[in-house]
Coordinates of C-alpha atoms and ligand atoms in Angstrom, one line a residue:
X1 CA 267.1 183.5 57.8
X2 CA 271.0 183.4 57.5
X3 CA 272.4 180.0 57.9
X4 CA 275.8 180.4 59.4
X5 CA 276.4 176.6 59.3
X6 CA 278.6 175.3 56.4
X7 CA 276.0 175.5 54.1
X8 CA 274.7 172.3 51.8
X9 CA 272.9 172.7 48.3
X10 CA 272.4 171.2 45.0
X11 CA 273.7 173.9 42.5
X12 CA 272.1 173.1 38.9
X13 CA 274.1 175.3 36.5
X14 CA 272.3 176.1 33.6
X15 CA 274.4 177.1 31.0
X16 CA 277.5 174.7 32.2
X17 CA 279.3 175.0 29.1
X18 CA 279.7 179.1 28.9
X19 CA 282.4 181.3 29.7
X20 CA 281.0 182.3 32.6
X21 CA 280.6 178.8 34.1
X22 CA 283.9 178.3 33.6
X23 CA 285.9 181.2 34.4
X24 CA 284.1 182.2 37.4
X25 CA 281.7 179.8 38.8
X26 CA 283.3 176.2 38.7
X27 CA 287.1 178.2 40.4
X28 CA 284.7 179.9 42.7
X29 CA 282.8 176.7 44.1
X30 CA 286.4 175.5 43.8
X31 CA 287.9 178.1 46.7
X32 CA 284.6 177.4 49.1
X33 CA 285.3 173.3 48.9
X34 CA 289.6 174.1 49.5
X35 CA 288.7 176.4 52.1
X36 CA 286.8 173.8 53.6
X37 CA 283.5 176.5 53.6
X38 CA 281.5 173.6 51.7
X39 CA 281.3 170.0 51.9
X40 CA 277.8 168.7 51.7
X41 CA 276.9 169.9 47.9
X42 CA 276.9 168.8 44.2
X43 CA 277.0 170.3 41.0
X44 CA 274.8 169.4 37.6
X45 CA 275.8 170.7 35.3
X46 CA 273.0 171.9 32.0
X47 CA 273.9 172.7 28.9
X48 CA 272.5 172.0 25.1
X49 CA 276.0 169.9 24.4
X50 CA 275.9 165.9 24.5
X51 CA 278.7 165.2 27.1
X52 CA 279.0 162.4 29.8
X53 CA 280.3 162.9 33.2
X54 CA 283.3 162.2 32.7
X55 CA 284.1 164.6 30.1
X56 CA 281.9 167.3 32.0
X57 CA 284.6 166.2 35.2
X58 CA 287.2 166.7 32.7
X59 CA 286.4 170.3 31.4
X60 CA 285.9 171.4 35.0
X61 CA 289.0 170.1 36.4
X62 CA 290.9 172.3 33.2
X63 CA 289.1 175.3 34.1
X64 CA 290.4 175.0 37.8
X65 CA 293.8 174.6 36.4
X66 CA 293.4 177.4 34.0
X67 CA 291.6 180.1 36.2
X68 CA 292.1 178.8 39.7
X69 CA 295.9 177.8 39.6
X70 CA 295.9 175.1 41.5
X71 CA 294.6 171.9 41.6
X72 CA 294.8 170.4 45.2
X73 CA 292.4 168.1 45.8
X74 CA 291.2 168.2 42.5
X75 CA 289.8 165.1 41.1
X76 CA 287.7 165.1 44.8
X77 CA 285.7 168.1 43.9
X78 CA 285.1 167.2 40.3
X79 CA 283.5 163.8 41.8
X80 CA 280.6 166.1 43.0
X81 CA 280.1 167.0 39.5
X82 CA 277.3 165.6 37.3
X83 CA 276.1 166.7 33.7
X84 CA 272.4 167.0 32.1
X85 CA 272.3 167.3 28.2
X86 CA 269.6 170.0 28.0
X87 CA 266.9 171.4 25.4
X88 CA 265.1 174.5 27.5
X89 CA 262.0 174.4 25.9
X90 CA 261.4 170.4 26.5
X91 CA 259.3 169.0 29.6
X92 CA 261.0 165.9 29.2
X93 CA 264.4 167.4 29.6
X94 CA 263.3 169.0 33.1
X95 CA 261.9 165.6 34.6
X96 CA 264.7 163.9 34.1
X97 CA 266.8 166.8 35.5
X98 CA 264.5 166.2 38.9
X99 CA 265.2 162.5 38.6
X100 CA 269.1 163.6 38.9
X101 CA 268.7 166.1 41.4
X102 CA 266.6 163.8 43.3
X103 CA 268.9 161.2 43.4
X104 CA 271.7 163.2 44.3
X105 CA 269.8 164.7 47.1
X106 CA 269.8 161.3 48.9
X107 CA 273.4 160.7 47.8
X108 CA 274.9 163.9 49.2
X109 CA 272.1 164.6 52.1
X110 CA 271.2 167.8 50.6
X111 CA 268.2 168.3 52.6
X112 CA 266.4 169.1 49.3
X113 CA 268.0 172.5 49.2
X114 CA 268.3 173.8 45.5
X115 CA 270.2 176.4 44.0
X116 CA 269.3 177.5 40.2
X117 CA 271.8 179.4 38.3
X118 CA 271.0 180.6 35.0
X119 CA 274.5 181.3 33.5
X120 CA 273.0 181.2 30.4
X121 CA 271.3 183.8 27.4
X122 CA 268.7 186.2 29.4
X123 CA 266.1 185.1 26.8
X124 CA 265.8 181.7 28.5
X125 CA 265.2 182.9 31.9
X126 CA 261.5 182.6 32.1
X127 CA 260.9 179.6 30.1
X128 CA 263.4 177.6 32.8
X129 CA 261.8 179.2 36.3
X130 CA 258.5 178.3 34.6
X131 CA 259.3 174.5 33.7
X132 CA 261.5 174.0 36.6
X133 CA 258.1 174.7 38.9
X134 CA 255.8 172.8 36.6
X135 CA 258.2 169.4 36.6
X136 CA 258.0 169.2 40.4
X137 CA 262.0 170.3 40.7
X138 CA 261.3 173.1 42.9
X139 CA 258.8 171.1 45.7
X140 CA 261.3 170.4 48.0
X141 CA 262.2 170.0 51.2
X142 CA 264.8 172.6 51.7
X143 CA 265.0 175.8 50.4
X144 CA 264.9 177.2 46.5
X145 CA 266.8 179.5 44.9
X146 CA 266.9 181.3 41.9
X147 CA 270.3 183.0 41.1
X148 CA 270.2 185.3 37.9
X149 CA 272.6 186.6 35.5
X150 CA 272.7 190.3 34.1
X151 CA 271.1 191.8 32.4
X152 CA 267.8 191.2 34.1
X153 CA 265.6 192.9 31.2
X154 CA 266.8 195.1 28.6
X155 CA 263.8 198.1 29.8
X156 CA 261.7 198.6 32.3
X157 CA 258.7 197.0 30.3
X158 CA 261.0 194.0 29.9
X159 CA 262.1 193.6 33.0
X160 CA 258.5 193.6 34.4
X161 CA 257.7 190.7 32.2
X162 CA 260.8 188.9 33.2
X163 CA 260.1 189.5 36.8
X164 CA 256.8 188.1 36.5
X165 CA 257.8 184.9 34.8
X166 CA 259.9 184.3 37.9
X167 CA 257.9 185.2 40.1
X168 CA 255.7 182.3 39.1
X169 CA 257.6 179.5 40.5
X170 CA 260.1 182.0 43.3
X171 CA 258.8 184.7 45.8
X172 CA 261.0 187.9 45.8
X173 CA 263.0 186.7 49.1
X174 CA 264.3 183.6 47.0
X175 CA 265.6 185.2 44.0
X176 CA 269.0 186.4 44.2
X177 CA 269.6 188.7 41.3
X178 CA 273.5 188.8 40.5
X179 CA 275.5 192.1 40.1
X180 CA 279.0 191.2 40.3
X181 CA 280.3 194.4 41.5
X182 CA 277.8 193.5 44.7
X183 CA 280.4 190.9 45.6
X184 CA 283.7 193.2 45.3
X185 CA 285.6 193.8 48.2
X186 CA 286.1 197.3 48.0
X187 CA 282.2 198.1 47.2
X188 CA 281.3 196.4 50.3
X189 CA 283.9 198.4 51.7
X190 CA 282.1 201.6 50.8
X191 CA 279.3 201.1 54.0
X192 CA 282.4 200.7 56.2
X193 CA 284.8 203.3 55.5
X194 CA 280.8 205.6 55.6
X195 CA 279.4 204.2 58.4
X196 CA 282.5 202.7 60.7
X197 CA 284.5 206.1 60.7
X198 CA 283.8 209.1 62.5
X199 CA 285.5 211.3 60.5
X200 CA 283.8 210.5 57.2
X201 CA 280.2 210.1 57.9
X202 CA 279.9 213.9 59.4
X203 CA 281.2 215.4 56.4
X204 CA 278.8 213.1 54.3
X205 CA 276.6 215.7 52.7
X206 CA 276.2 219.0 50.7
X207 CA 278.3 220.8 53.2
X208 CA 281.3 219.2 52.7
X209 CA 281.7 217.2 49.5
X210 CA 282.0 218.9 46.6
X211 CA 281.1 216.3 43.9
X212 CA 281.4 212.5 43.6
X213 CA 283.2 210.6 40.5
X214 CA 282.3 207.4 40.1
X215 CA 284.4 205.9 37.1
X216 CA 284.8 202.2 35.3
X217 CA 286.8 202.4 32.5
X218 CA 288.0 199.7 30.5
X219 CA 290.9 198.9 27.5
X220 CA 288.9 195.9 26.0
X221 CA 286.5 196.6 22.9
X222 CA 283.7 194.8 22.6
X223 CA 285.3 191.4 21.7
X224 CA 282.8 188.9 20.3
X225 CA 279.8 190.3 22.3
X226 CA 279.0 192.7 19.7
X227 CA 275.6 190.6 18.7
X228 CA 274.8 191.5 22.6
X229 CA 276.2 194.9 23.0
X230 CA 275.0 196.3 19.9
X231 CA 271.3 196.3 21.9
X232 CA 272.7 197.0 25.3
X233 CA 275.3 199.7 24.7
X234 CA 277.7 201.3 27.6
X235 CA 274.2 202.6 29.5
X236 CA 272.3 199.7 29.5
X237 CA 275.0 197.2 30.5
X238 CA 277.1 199.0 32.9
X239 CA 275.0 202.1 34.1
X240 CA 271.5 200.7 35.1
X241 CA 272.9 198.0 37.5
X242 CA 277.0 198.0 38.5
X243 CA 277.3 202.0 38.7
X244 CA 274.0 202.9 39.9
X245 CA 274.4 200.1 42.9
X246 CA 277.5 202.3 43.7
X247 CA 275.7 205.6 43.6
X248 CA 273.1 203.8 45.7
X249 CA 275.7 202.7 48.0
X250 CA 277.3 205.8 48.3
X251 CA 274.3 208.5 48.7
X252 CA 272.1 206.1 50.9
X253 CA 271.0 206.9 54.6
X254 CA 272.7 204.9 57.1
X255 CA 270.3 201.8 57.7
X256 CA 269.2 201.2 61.2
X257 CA 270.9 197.6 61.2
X258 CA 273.1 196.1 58.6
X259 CA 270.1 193.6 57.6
X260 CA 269.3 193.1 54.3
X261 CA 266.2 194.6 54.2
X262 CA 267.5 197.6 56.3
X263 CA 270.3 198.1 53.8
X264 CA 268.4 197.4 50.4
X265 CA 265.6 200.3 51.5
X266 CA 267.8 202.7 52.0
X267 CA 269.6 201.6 48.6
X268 CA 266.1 202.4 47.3
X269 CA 265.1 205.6 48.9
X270 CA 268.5 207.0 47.2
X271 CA 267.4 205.9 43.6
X272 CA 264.2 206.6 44.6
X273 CA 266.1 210.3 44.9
X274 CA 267.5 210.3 41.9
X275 CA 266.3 213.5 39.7
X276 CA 264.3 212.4 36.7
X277 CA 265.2 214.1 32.9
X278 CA 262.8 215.3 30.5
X279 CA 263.7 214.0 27.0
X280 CA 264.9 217.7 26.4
X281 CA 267.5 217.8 29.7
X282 CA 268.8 214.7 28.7
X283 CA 271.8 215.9 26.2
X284 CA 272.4 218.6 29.8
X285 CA 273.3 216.0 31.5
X286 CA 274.6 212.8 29.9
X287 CA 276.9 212.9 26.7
X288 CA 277.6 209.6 24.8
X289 CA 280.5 207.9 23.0
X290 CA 281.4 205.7 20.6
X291 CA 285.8 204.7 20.1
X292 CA 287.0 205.0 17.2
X293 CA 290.6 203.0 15.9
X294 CA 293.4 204.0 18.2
X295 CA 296.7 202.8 19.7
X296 CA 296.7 200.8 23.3
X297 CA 299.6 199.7 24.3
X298 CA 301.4 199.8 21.4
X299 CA 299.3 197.6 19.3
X300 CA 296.7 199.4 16.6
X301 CA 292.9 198.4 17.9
X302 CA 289.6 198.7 15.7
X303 CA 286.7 201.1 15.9
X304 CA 284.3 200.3 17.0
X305 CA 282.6 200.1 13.9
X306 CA 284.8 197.5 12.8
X307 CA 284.2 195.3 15.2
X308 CA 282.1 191.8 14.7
X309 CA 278.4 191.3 14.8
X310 CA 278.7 195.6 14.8
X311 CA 276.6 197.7 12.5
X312 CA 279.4 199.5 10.2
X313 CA 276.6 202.8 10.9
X314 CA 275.9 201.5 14.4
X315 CA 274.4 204.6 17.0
X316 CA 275.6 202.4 19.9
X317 CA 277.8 204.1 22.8
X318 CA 280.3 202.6 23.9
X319 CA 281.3 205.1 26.2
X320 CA 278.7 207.1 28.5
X321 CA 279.5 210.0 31.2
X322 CA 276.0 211.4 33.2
X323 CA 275.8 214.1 36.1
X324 CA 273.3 212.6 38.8
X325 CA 271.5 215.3 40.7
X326 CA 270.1 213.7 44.2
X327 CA 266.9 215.8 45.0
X328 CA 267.1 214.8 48.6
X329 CA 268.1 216.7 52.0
X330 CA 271.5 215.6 52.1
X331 CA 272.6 215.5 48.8
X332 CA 270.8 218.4 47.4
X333 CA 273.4 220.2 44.6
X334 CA 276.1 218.1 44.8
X335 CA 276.8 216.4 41.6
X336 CA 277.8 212.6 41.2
X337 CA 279.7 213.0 38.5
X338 CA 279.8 209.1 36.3
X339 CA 281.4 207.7 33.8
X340 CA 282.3 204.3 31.8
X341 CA 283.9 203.3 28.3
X342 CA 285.5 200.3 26.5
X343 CA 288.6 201.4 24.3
X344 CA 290.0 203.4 27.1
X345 CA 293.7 204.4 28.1
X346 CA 294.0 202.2 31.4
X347 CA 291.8 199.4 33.2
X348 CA 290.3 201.1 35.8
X349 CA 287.3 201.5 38.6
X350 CA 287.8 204.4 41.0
X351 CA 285.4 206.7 43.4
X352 CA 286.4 209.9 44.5
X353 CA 285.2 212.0 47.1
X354 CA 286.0 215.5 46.6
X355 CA 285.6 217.6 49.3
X356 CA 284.8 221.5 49.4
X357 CA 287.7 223.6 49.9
X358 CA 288.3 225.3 53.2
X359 CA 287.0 228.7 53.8
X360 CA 289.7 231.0 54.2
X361 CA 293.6 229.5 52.6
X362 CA 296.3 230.7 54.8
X363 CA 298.8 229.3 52.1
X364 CA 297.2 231.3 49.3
X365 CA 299.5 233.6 49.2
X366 CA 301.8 231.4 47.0
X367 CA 301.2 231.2 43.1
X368 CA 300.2 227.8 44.4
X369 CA 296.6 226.6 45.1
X370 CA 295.5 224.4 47.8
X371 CA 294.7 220.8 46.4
X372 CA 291.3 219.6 47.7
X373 CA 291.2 216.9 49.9
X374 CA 290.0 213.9 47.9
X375 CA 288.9 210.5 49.3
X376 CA 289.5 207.5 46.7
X377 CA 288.0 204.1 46.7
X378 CA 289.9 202.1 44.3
X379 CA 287.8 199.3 43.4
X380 CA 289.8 197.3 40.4
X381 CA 292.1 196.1 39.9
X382 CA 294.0 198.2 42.9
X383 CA 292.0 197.7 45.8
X384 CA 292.6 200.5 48.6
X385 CA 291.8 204.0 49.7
X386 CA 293.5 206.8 49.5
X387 CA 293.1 210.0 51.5
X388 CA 294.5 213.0 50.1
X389 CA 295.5 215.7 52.3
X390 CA 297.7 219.2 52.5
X391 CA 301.0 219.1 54.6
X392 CA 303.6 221.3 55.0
X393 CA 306.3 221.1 52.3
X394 CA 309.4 220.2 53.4
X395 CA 312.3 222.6 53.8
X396 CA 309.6 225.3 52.8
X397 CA 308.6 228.3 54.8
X398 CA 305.0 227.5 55.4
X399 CA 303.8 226.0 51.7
X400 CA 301.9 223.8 51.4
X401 CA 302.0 220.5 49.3
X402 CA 299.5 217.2 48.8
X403 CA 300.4 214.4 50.8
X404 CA 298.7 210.6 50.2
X405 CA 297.6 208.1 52.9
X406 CA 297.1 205.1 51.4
X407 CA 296.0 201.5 52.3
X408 CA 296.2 199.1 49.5
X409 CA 294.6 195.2 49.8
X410 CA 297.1 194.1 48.0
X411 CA 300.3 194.6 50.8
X412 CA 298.1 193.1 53.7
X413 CA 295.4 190.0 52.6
X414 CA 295.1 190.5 49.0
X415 CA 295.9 186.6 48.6
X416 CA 292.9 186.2 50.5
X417 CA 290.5 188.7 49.3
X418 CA 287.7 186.2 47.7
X419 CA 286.4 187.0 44.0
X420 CA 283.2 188.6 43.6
X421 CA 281.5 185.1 42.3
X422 CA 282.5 183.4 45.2
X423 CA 281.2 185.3 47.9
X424 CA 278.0 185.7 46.0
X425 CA 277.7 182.0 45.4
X426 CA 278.9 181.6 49.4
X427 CA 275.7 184.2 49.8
X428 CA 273.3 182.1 48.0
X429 CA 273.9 179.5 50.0
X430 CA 274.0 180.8 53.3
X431 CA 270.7 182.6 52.0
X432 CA 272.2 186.1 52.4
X433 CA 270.7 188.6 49.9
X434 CA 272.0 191.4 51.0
X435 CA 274.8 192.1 47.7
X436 CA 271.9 190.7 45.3
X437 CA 269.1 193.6 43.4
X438 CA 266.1 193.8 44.6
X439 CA 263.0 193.7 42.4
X440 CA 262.5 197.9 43.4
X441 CA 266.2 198.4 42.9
X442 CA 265.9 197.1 38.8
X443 CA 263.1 198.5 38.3
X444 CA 263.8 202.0 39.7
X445 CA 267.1 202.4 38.0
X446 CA 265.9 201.0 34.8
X447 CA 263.2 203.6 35.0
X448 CA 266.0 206.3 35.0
X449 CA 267.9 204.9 32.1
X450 CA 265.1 204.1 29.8
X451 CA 264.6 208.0 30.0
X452 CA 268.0 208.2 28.6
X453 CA 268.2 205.5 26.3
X454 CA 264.4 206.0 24.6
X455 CA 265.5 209.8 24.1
X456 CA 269.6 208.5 22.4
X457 CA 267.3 205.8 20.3
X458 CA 265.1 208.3 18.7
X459 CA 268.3 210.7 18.2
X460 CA 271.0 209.6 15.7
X461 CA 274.7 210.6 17.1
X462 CA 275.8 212.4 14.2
X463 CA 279.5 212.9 16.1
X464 CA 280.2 209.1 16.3
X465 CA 282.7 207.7 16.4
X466 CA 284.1 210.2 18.7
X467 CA 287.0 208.5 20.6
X468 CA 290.1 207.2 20.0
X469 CA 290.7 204.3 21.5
X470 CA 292.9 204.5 24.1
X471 CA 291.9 207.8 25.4
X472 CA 289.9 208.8 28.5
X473 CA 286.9 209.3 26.1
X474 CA 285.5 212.4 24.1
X475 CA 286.1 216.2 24.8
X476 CA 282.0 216.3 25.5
X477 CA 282.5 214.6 28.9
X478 CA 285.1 216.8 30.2
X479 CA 282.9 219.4 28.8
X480 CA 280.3 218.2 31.2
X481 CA 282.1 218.8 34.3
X482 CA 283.9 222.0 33.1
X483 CA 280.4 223.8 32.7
X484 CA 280.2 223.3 36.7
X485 CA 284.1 224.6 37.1
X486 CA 284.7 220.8 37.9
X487 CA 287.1 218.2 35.9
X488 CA 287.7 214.8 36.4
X489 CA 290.0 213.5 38.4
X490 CA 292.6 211.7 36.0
X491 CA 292.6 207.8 37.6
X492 CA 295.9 207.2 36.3
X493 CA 297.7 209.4 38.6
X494 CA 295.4 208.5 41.6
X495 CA 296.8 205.4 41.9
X496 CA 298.0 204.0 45.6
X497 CA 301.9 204.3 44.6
X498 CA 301.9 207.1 42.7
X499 CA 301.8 210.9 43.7
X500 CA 299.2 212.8 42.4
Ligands
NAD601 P1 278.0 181.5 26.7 O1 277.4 181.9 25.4 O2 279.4 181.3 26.8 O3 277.2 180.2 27.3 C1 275.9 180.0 27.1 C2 275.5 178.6 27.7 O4 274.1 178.4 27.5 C3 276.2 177.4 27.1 O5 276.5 176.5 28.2 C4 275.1 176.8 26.2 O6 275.2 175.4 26.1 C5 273.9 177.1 27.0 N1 272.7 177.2 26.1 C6 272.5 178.0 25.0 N2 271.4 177.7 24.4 C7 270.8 176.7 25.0 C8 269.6 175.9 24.9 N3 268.7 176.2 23.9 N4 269.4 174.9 25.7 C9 270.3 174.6 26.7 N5 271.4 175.3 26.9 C10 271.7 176.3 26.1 O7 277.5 182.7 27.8 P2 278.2 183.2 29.1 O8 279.3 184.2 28.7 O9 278.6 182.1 29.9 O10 277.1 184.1 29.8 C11 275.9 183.5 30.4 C12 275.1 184.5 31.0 O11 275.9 185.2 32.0 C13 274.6 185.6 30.1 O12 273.3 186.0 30.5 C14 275.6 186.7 30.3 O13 275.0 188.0 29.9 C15 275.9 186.6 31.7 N6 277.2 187.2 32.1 C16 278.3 186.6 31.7 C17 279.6 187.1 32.1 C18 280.9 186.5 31.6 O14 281.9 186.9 32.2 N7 280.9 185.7 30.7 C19 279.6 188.2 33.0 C20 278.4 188.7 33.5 C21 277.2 188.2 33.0

């Protein structure tokens, strides 16, 4: 059940001293307490690092500084902070972490409720959700939690066995399986603008739309991830969960009731949809990338080859486009069109909607075309819509000419619009798993991409690298959508000032 009440819990934090915990979590549980969302709750803090409290208080107090930009009230919610000097694999470790939590319990009147995050490497997950039942920390009063970082398995195979480690000590309705993009306000936004306006959902089908483009592009290279990304790869770490949630989101049936269970089986019925490949279709429909050196913004970037922890021969894409057949009813030959790349020209994740031309033009007659109309979702780091429609040009004797209606975030309650983590970790509270993966999501979608990856593992890309960096990828993924007369839409020029 939901709890609308401010919610209490005891948020143990495994994996305290990582980037993640820092950018995102402690600002995020920051915003709830300023906000006044939360006040009955503590932190501890678990990491492999000796540190006291008071140097744990310390480095949580910098990061709101640094990534909130503020610190009202500061030194008040780093008093709910506590730290635990971990080692994963020791039982010892975990009883004392119940002596803490238990203590802290009473402290704070936390009702016993218990919140595990594992911000921490994916290789660690079972071993904690097994020893965390075992030392007694999950018999509790209140409820238990288990909030999971990406990636959730690096297969299907592996995901099963992860799953079922957890599944040990946490049924399916209290594991809350984190996909960031879940908590954005714009994909949320995608069910509303579908299912709250009457002229959208009518036209929601193969009669109307054309083709979907779904597309997350990004200018950073691989950084110092390339120990992790050189066995993940562009598929695994952005296609199996964050793009295929919004495929999910935007090809599903309306649910009955905005429950979670409502929503997430419709989620699945569309993956369910999604048209398997053979190993010999898969080169028909998805084309892969890897970036080469390049200029962005001015400054000369690396291959990708040349990057840290990277194989100088390494068959890794870095960049991946796919065409998504849904073999259902309403979807049945319209193409969702994906894509996503590091190394790329601009920072950008964008949806459009094109919709099938009209019938008969009446303005054909000029050497000028009609533009479709186009619906865009601007997810990051603009957050809007944009409706693209034909109007009469101005001063003209009846030609016609593409006029915007936009509605940007950012002019009305961007100020306010909450980051992804903290509406997730808000959501794990309140017990609200409706923008979490469900066990039948992962596993469906990682079925799909293990098609893709098992086939690109067995095949050496002779063509790599085949970007520049800081380009909109390689010629082979325009080529995709040309063979259907199609071409992406360019997201630069899409943007909610600009024309297009
Ligand atoms: P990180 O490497 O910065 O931090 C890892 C943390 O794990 C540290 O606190 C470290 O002390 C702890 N740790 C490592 N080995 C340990 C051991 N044997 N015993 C106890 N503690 C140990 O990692 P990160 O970037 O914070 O990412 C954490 C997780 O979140 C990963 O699964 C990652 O894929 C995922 N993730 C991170 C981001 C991000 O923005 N950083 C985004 C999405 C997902």
């Amino acid at each position: 059940m939901i709890e609308d009440n401010k919610p209490t819990a005891l948020i143990m934090i495994f994996g305290a001293t990582g980037d993640l915990a820092k950018r995102k979590l402690f600002p995020s549980i920051y915003r709830l307490f300023q906000k006044e969302q939360i006040n009955k709750f503590a932190v501890v803090g678990v990491a492999r690092r000796p540190l006291s409290n008071d140097e744990f208080q310390a480095n949580v107090k910098d990061s709101i500084l640094t990534f909130a930009g503020e610190n009202e009230k500061v030194d008040e919610f780093a008093s709910h902070f506590y730290y635990h000097s971990h080692d994963v694999s020791s039982s010892e470790s975990y009883i004392q972490l119940k002596e803490i939590a238990d203590r802290l319990d009473s402290h704070y009147q936390l009702e016993g409720n218990r919140i595990f995050y594992l911000a921490m490497a994916p290789e660690f997950f079972g071993t904690i959700a097994e020893q965390v039942k075992e030392q007694g920390l999950t018999d509790t009063n209140g409820y238990k939690r288990l909030v999971i970082e990406k990636p959730f398995g690096h297969s299907f195979e592996s995901a099963l066995e992860l799953n079922e480690q957890i599944r040990t000590a946490f049924n399916e309705d209290e594991i809350y399986r984190i996909d960031h993009y879940l908590g954005k306000e714009m994909v949320q936004n995608i069910e509303v603008i579908r299912f709250a306006n009457a002229i959208f959902e009518p036209l929601w089908n193969s009669r109307y739309i054309s083709n979907i483009q779904v597309t997350s592009s990004e200018t950073l290279g691989v950084e110092e991830r390339g120990r992790y990304y050189e066995k993940s790869g562009a598929l695994r770490d952005m296609v199996q969960n964050h793009i295929l949630q919004m495929v999910a989101l935007l090809a599903m049936e309306p649910p009955i009731r905005l429950t979670t269970e409502e929503i997430r089986s419709e989620k699945v019925r569309a993956l369910r949809s999604l048209r398997p490949m053979k190993k010999d279709e898969v080169n028909q429909y998805f084309v892969r990338g890897q970036y080469a050196a390049g200029t962005l913004n001015g400054a000369q970037v690396p291959g990708y080859r040349e990057e840290p922890m990277v194989d100088p021969d390494s068959n890794t894409e870095t960049f991946v486009a796919g065409k998504l057949m849904i073999d259902n009813f309403r979807w049945a030959g319209v193409p969702f069109y994906i894509r996503t790349g590091k190394r790329m020209d601009i920072k950008s994740t964008k949806i459009v909607v094109q919709f099938k031309d009209i019938p008969m033009n009446l303005y054909y007659k000029t050497e000028e075309t009609l533009h479709p109309n186009l619906l865009v979702i601007h997810i990051q780091p603009d957050e809007g819509i944009t409706l693209l429609l034909n109007a009469k040009k101005t001063g003209t004797n009846m030609k016609s000419t593409p006029v915007q209606l936009s509605f940007s975030n950012k002019g009305t309650d961007r100020i306010n619009t909450p980051e992804a983590y903290e509406r997730l970790l808000y959501d794990s509270m309140r017990g609200d798993a409706t923008n979490f993966t469900h066990w039948d999501e992962v596993a469906l979608s990682w079925k799909f991409v293990d098609s893709i990856s098992n086939y690109w593992e067995s095949t050496k890309e002779t063509s790599f690298p085949n970007y520049e960096s800081g380009t909109t990828g390689p010629k082979s993924a325009d080529e995709l959508l040309e063979k259907d007369g199609h071409s992406w839409w360019p997201v630069e020029n899409l943007d909610l000032e600009g024309n297009c």
